[in-house]
């Protein structure tokens, strides 16, 4: 069964890409929010707890791998999707080792991103 009330946060420093992903991921049953950095994510996390994070690797101050590792240890059941423009297999392995469930090449196919969110939502704990 798929969750019908998923809280998603997109961490992306490219304003246009972040806005496009948030707009696309905001659909019935999906609440999407966007932040531009790990620092902004920390502020957001003080008020919200996401079910799923879509995370860019190349972020200012703290990269997506470090953020994924931190999120995985704090929220072990959260869904983590890492996006990277680096297409080397080794880069994706680093993402998986950091705690990502899925690593996508950037820019992501919107259909693929939606399918990933849909699939991950099947294992996420139901919202309270």
Short mmCIF file of C-alpha atoms in Angstrom, two decimals:
data_model
loop_
_atom_site.label_atom_id
_atom_site.label_comp_id
_atom_site.label_asym_id
_atom_site.label_seq_id
_atom_site.Cartn_x
_atom_site.Cartn_y
_atom_site.Cartn_z
CA UNK A 1 0.00 0.00 0.00
CA UNK A 2 1.25 3.50 -0.84
CA UNK A 3 1.30 6.34 1.66
CA UNK A 4 -1.17 9.04 0.78
CA UNK A 5 0.34 11.86 2.83
CA UNK A 6 4.04 12.16 2.08
CA UNK A 7 6.13 15.10 3.29
CA UNK A 8 9.05 15.69 0.89
CA UNK A 9 11.86 18.21 1.14
CA UNK A 10 14.03 19.06 -1.87
CA UNK A 11 17.54 20.31 -1.03
CA UNK A 12 18.85 22.01 -4.18
CA UNK A 13 20.85 25.22 -4.52
CA UNK A 14 19.73 25.89 -8.10
CA UNK A 15 16.59 27.97 -7.52
CA UNK A 16 14.93 27.15 -10.84
CA UNK A 17 15.52 23.40 -10.60
CA UNK A 18 14.39 23.37 -6.95
CA UNK A 19 11.18 25.26 -7.81
CA UNK A 20 10.44 22.93 -10.74
CA UNK A 21 10.92 19.80 -8.62
CA UNK A 22 8.83 21.18 -5.74
CA UNK A 23 6.09 22.17 -8.17
CA UNK A 24 6.10 18.73 -9.78
CA UNK A 25 6.24 16.85 -6.47
CA UNK A 26 3.35 18.84 -5.03
CA UNK A 27 0.41 16.68 -5.93
CA UNK A 28 -2.54 15.15 -4.12
CA UNK A 29 -1.13 13.43 -1.07
CA UNK A 30 2.40 14.76 -1.57
CA UNK A 31 3.56 17.88 0.23
CA UNK A 32 6.82 19.20 -1.20
CA UNK A 33 9.02 21.94 0.20
CA UNK A 34 12.32 23.32 -1.02
CA UNK A 35 15.47 24.58 0.68
CA UNK A 36 18.74 25.75 -0.83
CA UNK A 37 21.39 24.32 1.50
CA UNK A 38 22.14 22.05 4.42
CA UNK A 39 21.93 25.07 6.72
CA UNK A 40 18.43 25.89 5.41
CA UNK A 41 17.50 22.22 5.83
CA UNK A 42 18.58 22.33 9.50
CA UNK A 43 16.26 25.29 10.10
CA UNK A 44 13.40 23.53 8.28
CA UNK A 45 13.95 20.32 10.28
CA UNK A 46 13.31 22.20 13.53
CA UNK A 47 9.67 22.60 12.43
CA UNK A 48 9.04 19.60 10.15
CA UNK A 49 10.02 15.95 9.82
CA UNK A 50 10.10 14.74 6.23
CA UNK A 51 9.30 11.25 5.06
CA UNK A 52 11.59 11.69 2.08
CA UNK A 53 14.49 13.96 1.11
CA UNK A 54 15.60 14.69 -2.46
CA UNK A 55 19.17 15.84 -2.05
CA UNK A 56 21.64 17.46 -4.44
CA UNK A 57 25.30 16.46 -3.96
CA UNK A 58 27.00 19.74 -4.89
CA UNK A 59 25.70 22.11 -2.23
CA UNK A 60 27.44 25.08 -0.62
CA UNK A 61 29.20 24.54 2.75
CA UNK A 62 28.09 20.91 3.30
CA UNK A 63 27.81 18.40 0.46
CA UNK A 64 24.89 16.07 -0.06
CA UNK A 65 26.85 13.02 1.03
CA UNK A 66 27.51 14.52 4.46
CA UNK A 67 23.88 15.58 4.77
CA UNK A 68 22.67 12.11 3.75
CA UNK A 69 24.89 10.48 6.36
CA UNK A 70 23.65 12.87 9.04
CA UNK A 71 20.00 12.34 8.06
CA UNK A 72 20.35 8.55 7.93
CA UNK A 73 21.74 8.42 11.49
CA UNK A 74 19.09 10.81 12.86
CA UNK A 75 16.12 9.46 10.86
CA UNK A 76 16.85 5.79 10.04
CA UNK A 77 13.52 5.21 8.25
CA UNK A 78 13.58 8.32 6.06
CA UNK A 79 13.73 7.97 2.27
CA UNK A 80 16.85 9.59 0.79
CA UNK A 81 17.24 10.27 -2.93
CA UNK A 82 20.58 11.73 -3.97
CA UNK A 83 20.98 13.61 -7.24
CA UNK A 84 24.37 14.22 -8.79
CA UNK A 85 25.66 15.63 -12.05
CA UNK A 86 28.67 13.37 -11.55
CA UNK A 87 27.89 10.31 -13.65
CA UNK A 88 30.71 8.04 -12.48
CA UNK A 89 29.68 4.79 -10.80
CA UNK A 90 32.00 5.56 -7.87
CA UNK A 91 30.02 8.71 -7.10
CA UNK A 92 26.81 6.71 -6.78
CA UNK A 93 28.56 4.19 -4.52
CA UNK A 94 29.60 7.06 -2.23
CA UNK A 95 25.93 8.11 -2.15
CA UNK A 96 24.77 4.62 -1.19
CA UNK A 97 27.48 4.38 1.47
CA UNK A 98 26.28 7.71 2.87
CA UNK A 99 22.79 6.29 3.28
CA UNK A 100 20.95 7.04 0.05
CA UNK A 101 18.19 4.70 -1.04
CA UNK A 102 18.46 5.84 -4.66
CA UNK A 103 21.03 7.86 -6.61
CA UNK A 104 19.84 9.69 -9.73
CA UNK A 105 21.83 11.49 -12.39
CA UNK A 106 21.09 15.19 -12.56
CA UNK A 107 18.98 16.66 -14.01
CA UNK A 108 16.58 13.90 -13.05
CA UNK A 109 13.84 12.66 -15.29
CA UNK A 110 10.68 13.92 -13.61
CA UNK A 111 8.90 10.64 -14.38
CA UNK A 112 11.75 8.66 -12.84
CA UNK A 113 11.79 10.90 -9.76
CA UNK A 114 8.03 10.42 -9.34
CA UNK A 115 8.43 6.64 -9.68
CA UNK A 116 11.21 6.64 -7.07
CA UNK A 117 9.06 8.65 -4.63
CA UNK A 118 6.11 6.32 -5.27
CA UNK A 119 8.23 3.21 -4.69
CA UNK A 120 9.94 4.55 -1.56
CA UNK A 121 6.58 5.59 -0.13
CA UNK A 122 5.60 1.92 0.01
CA UNK A 123 8.11 1.28 2.78
CA UNK A 124 7.88 4.58 4.66
CA UNK A 125 6.09 4.50 8.00
CA UNK A 126 2.52 5.78 7.78
CA UNK A 127 2.15 9.40 8.92
CA UNK A 128 0.67 9.92 12.35
#
